[in-house]
Amino acid sequence: MMKTSNFITSILFAGTMLVSCTDNFEEINSNPNAPEQVSANLLTSTVTSSITRQLTQEGYSDGNTITQLMAKNNFPGFSQFDWGDQGMWDFFYSYLPEINDILEISRAEGSQNATYEGIALTLRALSFANLTDLYGHVPYTEAMAGESDGIFTPVYDDQETVYNGVLQDLAAADAALAQGDAIAGSTGDVIYDGDASKWRKLANSLRLRYLMRISKQRDVSAEMQAIVNAGNYISSNDDNAVLVFSGTSNTDSWPESTGRIGGFDEKSLCTTLLGYFEEFNDPRLDIWFDRNSDGEWVGIPIGLNQDNARAYDDANSPSRLDVELFYFSSTAAEAFIMKNSEVQFILAEAAERGFIAGSTEDYYNAGIRASLSYWGVADEDITTYLAEPTVQYDGSLELLLKQKTIALWNVDYQGWMDYRRTGMPALETGQDDLNGGRYPVRFLYPSSEQTLNTANYEAAVQAMGGEGDNINTPSWWETGTRY
């Protein structure tokens, strides 16, 4: 996983990843480097698998940490909020040109294909949404304008502009994928094996995610209800956007299975998650973690420094991740973009807030059922779980978002996004945090941007307000006042 900004990648961003752009970022100009000669099938396979794998690796390593599902007993700097840009800037901007190549191929005479177009629009929306959610203002309208317009120091756009584009891309993806064009060599589609209807469900599910994301700023009721009425969204685990590893190589294996056991053993059950699991009598505890050498479930607090974390680990032996599932097997764990459980919890919150019609409790129960079923819990045990007094929905958004956070295990940083938007479930910093008792709300820009794109970097920092290029400057969608 990339954890530092890379000067070479920034040069590539300025000089070679820039393909095309227009005022509305929708029309894609012809690329003189002849992407039409590259297989859309191969590009789709490479880009989709790389993004899906990286998102899950981020969730496993740091997303679970920031939502206090896991904590580290060694090198715990992230949980102390000793942060930089975390590498996601370089990652997404390095793959966006390939996504635009897929778009060009899908729209070119002789290779026109609406399914590839819809997939590319979905991946572009996913990439830019992640960028703006993690960093704030980001290059968008000029991000791909190097080759076509000679713009190698792109301006940063505000979040509202980026979100307008993201939602436009996803609506366009829905329309393109509705045509159901077959794609040649469907094995290149590592998520849905060429099934355009399932990609359409993913595009609309992402629309639900991002509409909820901005719902403190806008009335999103009509748009969310229209998606629900149309019914083309992820509604069963069969629709989950998952990457199943073959185990035939390191690249095609669950990432942690290819690392050293010492690195795997640095991650432990967090006391916060242990508290949730004990409150709910939750069967996922025994699936995700192993008991310690004394046969007990023990957590480790978030935010301890190196010395205190090691001392706590030596004294208490906190529970490690399940070694059979997350280390010994290269294929048992999967990577994913989005699952049914998340969609059901989005709909539950939307119903609770009055954005859509329907029963909050029914959506809430469906979200829990989808998560437990995905992790192999038997139907009768799920029914028993839903009957637990502490699990039964009581109108509490805190309870709803606590269950959603658990279900977002390994799903990049989505639980953190929910916390930033709602403050739920309530989280406290650890005793050795390095951020003055405040929970951070963004990553820092790469240092290379200060050097290579100075004027636009400084303009973005000024425009964001808050504390500027600081982990405590909130996003546009966090500062809305609708609820």
GROMACS .gro file of C-alpha atoms in nm:
model
  483
    1MET     CA    1   0.000   0.000   0.000
    2MET     CA    2   0.126   0.344  -0.090
    3LYS     CA    3   0.177   0.563   0.212
    4THR     CA    4   0.395   0.846   0.083
    5SER     CA    5   0.361   1.091  -0.200
    6ASN     CA    6   0.574   1.008  -0.497
    7PHE     CA    7   0.751   1.282  -0.694
    8ILE     CA    8   0.768   1.067  -1.006
    9THR     CA    9   0.395   0.999  -0.992
   10SER     CA   10   0.331   1.371  -0.965
   11ILE     CA   11   0.537   1.430  -1.278
   12LEU     CA   12   0.329   1.162  -1.450
   13PHE     CA   13   0.016   1.333  -1.326
   14ALA     CA   14   0.134   1.661  -1.479
   15GLY     CA   15   0.268   1.520  -1.802
   16THR     CA   16   0.138   1.182  -1.911
   17MET     CA   17  -0.186   1.099  -1.731
   18LEU     CA   18  -0.361   1.396  -1.882
   19VAL     CA   19  -0.583   1.285  -2.163
   20SER     CA   20  -0.877   1.513  -2.235
   21CYS     CA   21  -1.135   1.748  -2.089
   22THR     CA   22  -1.411   1.985  -2.186
   23ASP     CA   23  -1.603   2.246  -1.991
   24ASN     CA   24  -1.857   1.989  -1.865
   25PHE     CA   25  -1.601   1.707  -1.832
   26GLU     CA   26  -1.832   1.478  -2.025
   27GLU     CA   27  -1.711   1.486  -2.387
   28ILE     CA   28  -1.380   1.302  -2.425
   29ASN     CA   29  -1.148   1.423  -2.700
   30SER     CA   30  -0.947   1.192  -2.923
   31ASN     CA   31  -0.622   1.078  -2.769
   32PRO     CA   32  -0.330   1.103  -3.017
   33ASN     CA   33  -0.162   0.814  -2.835
   34ALA     CA   34  -0.419   0.583  -3.000
   35PRO     CA   35  -0.589   0.417  -2.702
   36GLU     CA   36  -0.825   0.256  -2.958
   37GLN     CA   37  -0.552   0.000  -3.020
   38VAL     CA   38  -0.559  -0.107  -2.656
   39SER     CA   39  -0.810  -0.368  -2.545
   40ALA     CA   40  -1.095  -0.221  -2.341
   41ASN     CA   41  -1.132  -0.567  -2.191
   42LEU     CA   42  -0.773  -0.567  -2.065
   43LEU     CA   43  -0.790  -0.209  -1.939
   44THR     CA   44  -1.115  -0.276  -1.755
   45SER     CA   45  -0.970  -0.583  -1.587
   46THR     CA   46  -0.654  -0.402  -1.477
   47VAL     CA   47  -0.820  -0.085  -1.353
   48THR     CA   48  -1.112  -0.252  -1.178
   49SER     CA   49  -0.902  -0.512  -0.997
   50SER     CA   50  -0.641  -0.254  -0.893
   51ILE     CA   51  -0.897  -0.010  -0.754
   52THR     CA   52  -1.101  -0.279  -0.577
   53ARG     CA   53  -0.793  -0.436  -0.423
   54GLN     CA   54  -0.655  -0.099  -0.309
   55LEU     CA   55  -0.983   0.017  -0.157
   56THR     CA   56  -1.012  -0.300   0.049
   57GLN     CA   57  -0.647  -0.290   0.153
   58GLU     CA   58  -0.700   0.068   0.271
   59GLY     CA   59  -1.007  -0.039   0.465
   60TYR     CA   60  -0.829  -0.331   0.622
   61SER     CA   61  -0.524  -0.131   0.721
   62ASP     CA   62  -0.651   0.218   0.807
   63GLY     CA   63  -1.026   0.242   0.747
   64ASN     CA   64  -1.092  -0.014   1.019
   65THR     CA   65  -0.854   0.175   1.245
   66ILE     CA   66  -1.011   0.520   1.209
   67THR     CA   67  -1.353   0.371   1.295
   68GLN     CA   68  -1.196   0.180   1.588
   69LEU     CA   69  -1.273  -0.169   1.464
   70MET     CA   70  -0.904  -0.260   1.484
   71ALA     CA   71  -0.600  -0.112   1.655
   72LYS     CA   72  -0.229  -0.173   1.612
   73ASN     CA   73   0.004  -0.296   1.883
   74ASN     CA   74   0.307  -0.191   1.677
   75PHE     CA   75   0.368   0.119   1.463
   76PRO     CA   76   0.039   0.278   1.581
   77GLY     CA   77   0.104   0.625   1.438
   78PHE     CA   78  -0.209   0.631   1.221
   79SER     CA   79  -0.437   0.585   1.521
   80GLN     CA   80  -0.254   0.872   1.692
   81PHE     CA   81  -0.342   1.087   1.387
   82ASP     CA   82   0.017   1.126   1.274
   83TRP     CA   83  -0.101   1.170   0.916
   84GLY     CA   84   0.021   1.282   0.579
   85ASP     CA   85  -0.152   1.245   0.242
   86GLN     CA   86  -0.163   0.863   0.278
   87GLY     CA   87  -0.089   0.798  -0.089
   88MET     CA   88  -0.444   0.784  -0.223
   89TRP     CA   89  -0.393   1.102  -0.429
   90ASP     CA   90  -0.122   0.943  -0.642
   91PHE     CA   91  -0.311   0.617  -0.664
   92PHE     CA   92  -0.634   0.752  -0.811
   93TYR     CA   93  -0.473   1.009  -1.037
   94SER     CA   94  -0.249   0.739  -1.180
   95TYR     CA   95  -0.549   0.527  -1.285
   96LEU     CA   96  -0.781   0.801  -1.411
   97PRO     CA   97  -0.608   0.819  -1.753
   98GLU     CA   98  -0.669   0.449  -1.807
   99ILE     CA   99  -1.033   0.497  -1.714
  100ASN     CA  100  -1.056   0.773  -1.973
  101ASP     CA  101  -0.892   0.543  -2.228
  102ILE     CA  102  -1.176   0.293  -2.169
  103LEU     CA  103  -1.421   0.578  -2.224
  104GLU     CA  104  -1.254   0.677  -2.551
  105ILE     CA  105  -1.260   0.321  -2.680
  106SER     CA  106  -1.623   0.276  -2.575
  107ARG     CA  107  -1.727   0.588  -2.770
  108ALA     CA  108  -1.508   0.548  -3.078
  109GLU     CA  109  -1.650   0.445  -3.413
  110GLY     CA  110  -1.586   0.076  -3.464
  111SER     CA  111  -1.547  -0.004  -3.092
  112GLN     CA  112  -1.850   0.175  -2.950
  113ASN     CA  113  -1.996  -0.013  -2.654
  114ALA     CA  114  -2.236   0.129  -2.396
  115THR     CA  115  -2.144  -0.127  -2.129
  116TYR     CA  116  -1.775  -0.033  -2.132
  117GLU     CA  117  -1.885   0.331  -2.129
  118GLY     CA  118  -2.101   0.273  -1.822
  119ILE     CA  119  -1.826   0.084  -1.642
  120ALA     CA  120  -1.575   0.362  -1.713
  121LEU     CA  121  -1.816   0.633  -1.596
  122THR     CA  122  -1.880   0.438  -1.277
  123LEU     CA  123  -1.509   0.396  -1.207
  124ARG     CA  124  -1.441   0.762  -1.282
  125ALA     CA  125  -1.713   0.870  -1.043
  126LEU     CA  126  -1.583   0.634  -0.775
  127SER     CA  127  -1.229   0.768  -0.815
  128PHE     CA  128  -1.316   1.137  -0.801
  129ALA     CA  129  -1.559   1.086  -0.512
  130ASN     CA  130  -1.282   0.919  -0.313
  131LEU     CA  131  -1.037   1.196  -0.398
  132THR     CA  132  -1.263   1.480  -0.288
  133ASP     CA  133  -1.387   1.294   0.020
  134LEU     CA  134  -1.032   1.229   0.135
  135TYR     CA  135  -0.870   1.563   0.044
  136GLY     CA  136  -1.136   1.831  -0.015
  137HIS     CA  137  -1.079   2.056  -0.318
  138VAL     CA  138  -0.910   1.854  -0.594
  139PRO     CA  139  -0.824   1.894  -0.965
  140TYR     CA  140  -1.130   1.787  -1.162
  141THR     CA  141  -1.234   1.995  -1.464
  142GLU     CA  142  -0.871   2.040  -1.572
  143ALA     CA  143  -0.738   1.717  -1.431
  144MET     CA  144  -0.713   1.549  -1.770
  145ALA     CA  145  -0.634   1.856  -1.980
  146GLY     CA  146  -0.258   1.817  -2.024
  147GLU     CA  147  -0.257   1.637  -2.357
  148SER     CA  148  -0.552   1.820  -2.512
  149ASP     CA  149  -0.504   2.171  -2.374
  150GLY     CA  150  -0.147   2.181  -2.244
  151ILE     CA  151  -0.261   2.238  -1.885
  152PHE     CA  152  -0.005   2.073  -1.661
  153THR     CA  153  -0.088   2.264  -1.341
  154PRO     CA  154  -0.463   2.207  -1.310
  155VAL     CA  155  -0.686   2.418  -1.090
  156TYR     CA  156  -0.852   2.261  -0.788
  157ASP     CA  157  -1.232   2.247  -0.797
  158ASP     CA  158  -1.452   2.277  -0.491
  159GLN     CA  159  -1.635   1.973  -0.361
  160GLU     CA  160  -1.975   2.080  -0.487
  161THR     CA  161  -1.840   2.097  -0.842
  162VAL     CA  162  -1.679   1.755  -0.811
  163TYR     CA  163  -1.995   1.603  -0.664
  164ASN     CA  164  -2.206   1.748  -0.944
  165GLY     CA  165  -1.977   1.570  -1.189
  166VAL     CA  166  -1.974   1.246  -0.991
  167LEU     CA  167  -2.352   1.229  -0.979
  168GLN     CA  168  -2.377   1.325  -1.347
  169ASP     CA  169  -2.136   1.045  -1.439
  170LEU     CA  170  -2.334   0.789  -1.239
  171ALA     CA  171  -2.664   0.897  -1.395
  172ALA     CA  172  -2.501   0.868  -1.738
  173ALA     CA  173  -2.364   0.526  -1.640
  174ASP     CA  174  -2.716   0.412  -1.549
  175ALA     CA  175  -2.843   0.515  -1.892
  176ALA     CA  176  -2.552   0.352  -2.075
  177LEU     CA  177  -2.567   0.026  -1.884
  178ALA     CA  178  -2.944   0.007  -1.932
  179GLN     CA  179  -2.874  -0.068  -2.300
  180GLY     CA  180  -2.727  -0.403  -2.198
  181ASP     CA  181  -2.458  -0.420  -2.467
  182ALA     CA  182  -2.259  -0.743  -2.454
  183ILE     CA  183  -1.887  -0.704  -2.398
  184ALA     CA  184  -1.634  -0.925  -2.570
  185GLY     CA  185  -1.417  -1.139  -2.350
  186SER     CA  186  -1.629  -1.090  -2.040
  187THR     CA  187  -1.360  -1.254  -1.828
  188GLY     CA  188  -1.196  -0.910  -1.831
  189ASP     CA  189  -1.476  -0.792  -1.605
  190VAL     CA  190  -1.340  -0.922  -1.277
  191ILE     CA  191  -1.639  -0.796  -1.077
  192TYR     CA  192  -1.953  -0.898  -1.268
  193ASP     CA  193  -1.826  -1.113  -1.557
  194GLY     CA  194  -1.979  -0.888  -1.820
  195ASP     CA  195  -2.325  -0.852  -1.660
  196ALA     CA  196  -2.428  -0.495  -1.750
  197SER     CA  197  -2.738  -0.513  -1.528
  198LYS     CA  198  -2.524  -0.565  -1.220
  199TRP     CA  199  -2.291  -0.280  -1.310
  200ARG     CA  200  -2.604  -0.069  -1.343
  201LYS     CA  201  -2.705  -0.168  -0.991
  202LEU     CA  202  -2.361  -0.068  -0.863
  203ALA     CA  203  -2.377   0.271  -1.038
  204ASN     CA  204  -2.714   0.346  -0.878
  205SER     CA  205  -2.602   0.218  -0.539
  206LEU     CA  206  -2.306   0.454  -0.553
  207ARG     CA  207  -2.554   0.731  -0.640
  208LEU     CA  208  -2.742   0.647  -0.320
  209ARG     CA  209  -2.416   0.657  -0.124
  210TYR     CA  210  -2.313   0.995  -0.259
  211LEU     CA  211  -2.658   1.151  -0.239
  212MET     CA  212  -2.667   1.058   0.128
  213ARG     CA  213  -2.315   1.199   0.160
  214ILE     CA  214  -2.430   1.547   0.050
  215SER     CA  215  -2.771   1.538   0.217
  216LYS     CA  216  -2.676   1.794   0.482
  217GLN     CA  217  -2.627   2.042   0.198
  218ARG     CA  218  -2.910   1.949  -0.042
  219ASP     CA  219  -3.257   1.806  -0.050
  220VAL     CA  220  -3.183   1.470  -0.211
  221SER     CA  221  -3.523   1.313  -0.145
  222ALA     CA  222  -3.657   1.315  -0.501
  223GLU     CA  223  -3.339   1.169  -0.648
  224MET     CA  224  -3.311   0.894  -0.387
  225GLN     CA  225  -3.679   0.802  -0.416
  226ALA     CA  226  -3.652   0.784  -0.795
  227ILE     CA  227  -3.364   0.537  -0.769
  228VAL     CA  228  -3.559   0.328  -0.519
  229ASN     CA  229  -3.870   0.334  -0.738
  230ALA     CA  230  -3.671   0.220  -1.042
  231GLY     CA  231  -3.532  -0.073  -0.844
  232ASN     CA  232  -3.199  -0.094  -1.024
  233TYR     CA  233  -2.968  -0.096  -0.722
  234ILE     CA  234  -2.788  -0.361  -0.517
  235SER     CA  235  -3.056  -0.543  -0.319
  236SER     CA  236  -2.907  -0.887  -0.252
  237ASN     CA  237  -2.566  -1.029  -0.179
  238ASP     CA  238  -2.566  -1.176  -0.529
  239ASP     CA  239  -2.529  -0.816  -0.652
  240ASN     CA  240  -2.228  -0.735  -0.431
  241ALA     CA  241  -1.941  -0.568  -0.616
  242VAL     CA  242  -1.669  -0.808  -0.501
  243LEU     CA  243  -1.337  -0.929  -0.633
  244VAL     CA  244  -1.279  -1.299  -0.572
  245PHE     CA  245  -0.909  -1.383  -0.560
  246SER     CA  246  -0.783  -1.680  -0.758
  247GLY     CA  247  -0.470  -1.726  -0.547
  248THR     CA  248  -0.260  -1.800  -0.855
  249SER     CA  249  -0.017  -1.513  -0.789
  250ASN     CA  250   0.056  -1.245  -0.530
  251THR     CA  251  -0.144  -0.995  -0.733
  252ASP     CA  252  -0.441  -1.233  -0.745
  253SER     CA  253  -0.430  -1.313  -0.374
  254TRP     CA  254  -0.577  -1.157  -0.063
  255PRO     CA  255  -0.304  -0.896   0.009
  256GLU     CA  256  -0.234  -0.990   0.370
  257SER     CA  257  -0.174  -1.353   0.276
  258THR     CA  258   0.137  -1.251   0.086
  259GLY     CA  259   0.297  -1.055   0.372
  260ARG     CA  260   0.497  -1.155   0.675
  261ILE     CA  261   0.325  -1.301   0.981
  262GLY     CA  262   0.487  -1.032   1.197
  263GLY     CA  263   0.307  -0.761   1.005
  264PHE     CA  264  -0.021  -0.950   1.026
  265ASP     CA  265   0.017  -0.989   1.403
  266GLU     CA  266   0.046  -0.612   1.449
  267LYS     CA  267  -0.332  -0.571   1.409
  268SER     CA  268  -0.565  -0.652   1.697
  269LEU     CA  269  -0.925  -0.623   1.805
  270CYS     CA  270  -1.002  -0.269   1.923
  271THR     CA  271  -1.173  -0.226   2.258
  272THR     CA  272  -1.439  -0.011   2.088
  273LEU     CA  273  -1.545  -0.290   1.853
  274LEU     CA  274  -1.526  -0.544   2.135
  275GLY     CA  275  -1.774  -0.326   2.322
  276TYR     CA  276  -2.011  -0.331   2.024
  277PHE     CA  277  -1.980  -0.706   1.987
  278GLU     CA  278  -2.044  -0.768   2.356
  279GLU     CA  279  -2.342  -0.532   2.349
  280PHE     CA  280  -2.498  -0.718   2.057
  281ASN     CA  281  -2.375  -1.072   2.133
  282ASP     CA  282  -2.240  -1.055   1.781
  283PRO     CA  283  -2.128  -1.370   1.593
  284ARG     CA  284  -1.889  -1.170   1.372
  285LEU     CA  285  -1.648  -1.152   1.668
  286ASP     CA  286  -1.565  -1.520   1.633
  287ILE     CA  287  -1.540  -1.493   1.255
  288TRP     CA  288  -1.305  -1.195   1.234
  289PHE     CA  289  -1.088  -1.256   1.542
  290ASP     CA  290  -0.922  -1.533   1.740
  291ARG     CA  291  -0.926  -1.567   2.116
  292ASN     CA  292  -0.596  -1.494   2.287
  293SER     CA  293  -0.371  -1.758   2.439
  294ASP     CA  294  -0.585  -1.759   2.755
  295GLY     CA  295  -0.899  -1.832   2.553
  296GLU     CA  296  -1.039  -1.484   2.608
  297TRP     CA  297  -1.157  -1.194   2.395
  298VAL     CA  298  -0.938  -0.895   2.471
  299GLY     CA  299  -0.919  -0.563   2.289
  300ILE     CA  300  -0.654  -0.293   2.271
  301PRO     CA  301  -0.744   0.077   2.307
  302ILE     CA  302  -0.712   0.310   2.011
  303GLY     CA  303  -0.446   0.578   1.997
  304LEU     CA  304  -0.170   0.438   2.218
  305ASN     CA  305   0.184   0.542   2.131
  306GLN     CA  306   0.449   0.286   2.043
  307ASP     CA  307   0.573   0.225   2.397
  308ASN     CA  308   0.228   0.210   2.553
  309ALA     CA  309   0.091  -0.011   2.276
  310ARG     CA  310   0.373  -0.261   2.316
  311ALA     CA  311   0.339  -0.259   2.693
  312TYR     CA  312  -0.038  -0.311   2.671
  313ASP     CA  313   0.012  -0.592   2.423
  314ASP     CA  314   0.265  -0.767   2.645
  315ALA     CA  315   0.044  -0.736   2.952
  316ASN     CA  316  -0.296  -0.820   2.801
  317SER     CA  317  -0.243  -1.022   2.483
  318PRO     CA  318  -0.528  -0.868   2.280
  319SER     CA  319  -0.711  -1.084   2.028
  320ARG     CA  320  -0.554  -1.103   1.684
  321LEU     CA  321  -0.735  -1.124   1.352
  322ASP     CA  322  -0.855  -1.469   1.251
  323VAL     CA  323  -0.541  -1.619   1.105
  324GLU     CA  324  -0.716  -1.880   0.890
  325LEU     CA  325  -0.937  -1.624   0.714
  326PHE     CA  326  -0.707  -1.324   0.688
  327TYR     CA  327  -0.357  -1.471   0.659
  328PHE     CA  328  -0.323  -1.840   0.578
  329SER     CA  329  -0.573  -1.835   0.291
  330SER     CA  330  -0.506  -1.641  -0.027
  331THR     CA  331  -0.866  -1.677  -0.148
  332ALA     CA  332  -1.105  -1.692   0.151
  333ALA     CA  333  -1.127  -1.315   0.200
  334GLU     CA  334  -1.250  -1.096  -0.083
  335ALA     CA  335  -1.200  -0.737  -0.193
  336PHE     CA  336  -1.502  -0.522  -0.262
  337ILE     CA  337  -1.627  -0.188  -0.382
  338MET     CA  338  -1.974  -0.200  -0.229
  339LYS     CA  339  -2.201  -0.459  -0.073
  340ASN     CA  340  -2.573  -0.500  -0.019
  341SER     CA  341  -2.542  -0.440   0.355
  342GLU     CA  342  -2.418  -0.083   0.299
  343VAL     CA  343  -2.699  -0.008   0.056
  344GLN     CA  344  -2.965  -0.133   0.296
  345PHE     CA  345  -2.827   0.084   0.578
  346ILE     CA  346  -2.822   0.386   0.344
  347LEU     CA  347  -3.190   0.323   0.271
  348ALA     CA  348  -3.261   0.276   0.641
  349GLU     CA  349  -3.112   0.615   0.724
  350ALA     CA  350  -3.291   0.772   0.428
  351ALA     CA  351  -3.622   0.633   0.551
  352GLU     CA  352  -3.553   0.748   0.907
  353ARG     CA  353  -3.477   1.100   0.786
  354GLY     CA  354  -3.783   1.105   0.562
  355PHE     CA  355  -3.591   1.112   0.235
  356ILE     CA  356  -3.766   0.802   0.100
  357ALA     CA  357  -4.080   0.605   0.179
  358GLY     CA  358  -4.051   0.270   0.350
  359SER     CA  359  -3.983   0.109   0.684
  360THR     CA  360  -3.659   0.207   0.854
  361GLU     CA  361  -3.674  -0.111   1.060
  362ASP     CA  362  -3.713  -0.331   0.752
  363TYR     CA  363  -3.415  -0.173   0.578
  364TYR     CA  364  -3.211  -0.186   0.901
  365ASN     CA  365  -3.287  -0.556   0.950
  366ALA     CA  366  -3.205  -0.622   0.585
  367GLY     CA  367  -2.868  -0.453   0.630
  368ILE     CA  368  -2.784  -0.668   0.930
  369ARG     CA  369  -2.904  -0.983   0.759
  370ALA     CA  370  -2.699  -0.906   0.449
  371SER     CA  371  -2.381  -0.850   0.649
  372LEU     CA  372  -2.416  -1.159   0.869
  373SER     CA  373  -2.510  -1.376   0.573
  374TYR     CA  374  -2.209  -1.251   0.375
  375TRP     CA  375  -1.981  -1.361   0.658
  376GLY     CA  376  -2.137  -1.708   0.673
  377VAL     CA  377  -2.379  -1.681   0.965
  378ALA     CA  378  -2.667  -1.927   0.930
  379ASP     CA  379  -3.018  -1.792   0.869
  380GLU     CA  380  -3.157  -1.921   1.198
  381ASP     CA  381  -2.871  -1.757   1.388
  382ILE     CA  382  -2.938  -1.430   1.208
  383THR     CA  383  -3.301  -1.447   1.317
  384THR     CA  384  -3.188  -1.505   1.675
  385TYR     CA  385  -2.948  -1.211   1.649
  386LEU     CA  386  -3.218  -0.976   1.522
  387ALA     CA  387  -3.429  -1.070   1.823
  388GLU     CA  388  -3.159  -0.954   2.068
  389PRO     CA  389  -3.305  -0.660   2.264
  390THR     CA  390  -2.993  -0.451   2.205
  391VAL     CA  391  -3.008  -0.518   1.829
  392GLN     CA  392  -3.377  -0.448   1.767
  393TYR     CA  393  -3.427  -0.113   1.598
  394ASP     CA  394  -3.559   0.149   1.839
  395GLY     CA  395  -3.554   0.463   1.625
  396SER     CA  396  -3.195   0.545   1.719
  397LEU     CA  397  -2.968   0.668   1.441
  398GLU     CA  398  -2.675   0.595   1.673
  399LEU     CA  399  -2.773   0.228   1.676
  400LEU     CA  400  -2.830   0.226   1.301
  401LEU     CA  401  -2.492   0.380   1.226
  402LYS     CA  402  -2.316   0.157   1.477
  403GLN     CA  403  -2.448  -0.147   1.294
  404LYS     CA  404  -2.361   0.009   0.960
  405THR     CA  405  -2.005   0.082   1.076
  406ILE     CA  406  -1.957  -0.282   1.171
  407ALA     CA  407  -2.095  -0.392   0.834
  408LEU     CA  408  -1.847  -0.158   0.662
  409TRP     CA  409  -1.557  -0.373   0.782
  410ASN     CA  410  -1.279  -0.346   0.522
  411VAL     CA  411  -1.485  -0.108   0.300
  412ASP     CA  412  -1.218   0.159   0.249
  413TYR     CA  413  -1.299   0.474   0.452
  414GLN     CA  414  -1.679   0.473   0.429
  415GLY     CA  415  -1.736   0.437   0.802
  416TRP     CA  416  -1.514   0.740   0.862
  417MET     CA  417  -1.716   0.937   0.605
  418ASP     CA  418  -2.035   0.855   0.796
  419TYR     CA  419  -1.876   0.960   1.123
  420ARG     CA  420  -1.764   1.290   0.972
  421ARG     CA  421  -2.116   1.357   0.840
  422THR     CA  422  -2.314   1.248   1.147
  423GLY     CA  423  -2.080   1.221   1.446
  424MET     CA  424  -2.210   0.866   1.490
  425PRO     CA  425  -2.129   0.629   1.633
  426ALA     CA  426  -1.961   0.851   1.890
  427LEU     CA  427  -1.583   0.808   1.897
  428GLU     CA  428  -1.317   0.939   2.134
  429THR     CA  429  -0.950   0.989   2.060
  430GLY     CA  430  -0.692   0.774   2.236
  431GLN     CA  431  -0.476   0.879   2.529
  432ASP     CA  432  -0.169   0.946   2.312
  433ASP     CA  433  -0.334   1.116   2.014
  434LEU     CA  434  -0.131   1.386   1.841
  435ASN     CA  435  -0.423   1.601   1.725
  436GLY     CA  436  -0.526   1.779   2.043
  437GLY     CA  437  -0.822   1.556   2.118
  438ARG     CA  438  -0.990   1.618   1.782
  439TYR     CA  439  -1.095   1.355   1.531
  440PRO     CA  440  -0.939   1.435   1.189
  441VAL     CA  441  -1.158   1.489   0.884
  442ARG     CA  442  -0.923   1.482   0.583
  443PHE     CA  443  -0.582   1.382   0.452
  444LEU     CA  444  -0.308   1.631   0.373
  445TYR     CA  445  -0.226   1.716   0.013
  446PRO     CA  446   0.093   1.554  -0.121
  447SER     CA  447   0.397   1.771  -0.060
  448SER     CA  448   0.474   1.749  -0.432
  449GLU     CA  449   0.165   1.958  -0.504
  450GLN     CA  450   0.315   2.245  -0.306
  451THR     CA  451   0.620   2.230  -0.533
  452LEU     CA  452   0.475   2.142  -0.874
  453ASN     CA  453   0.137   2.316  -0.861
  454THR     CA  454   0.203   2.587  -0.607
  455ALA     CA  455  -0.040   2.860  -0.711
  456ASN     CA  456  -0.337   2.629  -0.747
  457TYR     CA  457  -0.247   2.445  -0.428
  458GLU     CA  458  -0.237   2.770  -0.233
  459ALA     CA  459  -0.564   2.888  -0.387
  460ALA     CA  460  -0.733   2.563  -0.284
  461VAL     CA  461  -0.603   2.582   0.071
  462GLN     CA  462  -0.734   2.938   0.098
  463ALA     CA  463  -1.070   2.848  -0.054
  464MET     CA  464  -1.130   2.555   0.180
  465GLY     CA  465  -1.115   2.785   0.481
  466GLY     CA  466  -1.102   2.614   0.815
  467GLU     CA  467  -0.742   2.551   0.906
  468GLY     CA  468  -0.630   2.510   0.545
  469ASP     CA  469  -0.414   2.212   0.453
  470ASN     CA  470  -0.476   2.056   0.791
  471ILE     CA  471  -0.637   1.729   0.893
  472ASN     CA  472  -0.903   1.926   1.083
  473THR     CA  473  -1.047   2.130   0.793
  474PRO     CA  474  -1.398   1.994   0.724
  475SER     CA  475  -1.548   1.913   0.387
  476TRP     CA  476  -1.832   2.098   0.215
  477TRP     CA  477  -2.072   1.812   0.276
  478GLU     CA  478  -1.985   1.800   0.647
  479THR     CA  479  -2.079   2.162   0.709
  480GLY     CA  480  -2.437   2.156   0.580
  481THR     CA  481  -2.719   2.251   0.813
  482ARG     CA  482  -3.016   2.048   0.685
  483TYR     CA  483  -2.989   1.817   0.987
   0.00000   0.00000   0.00000
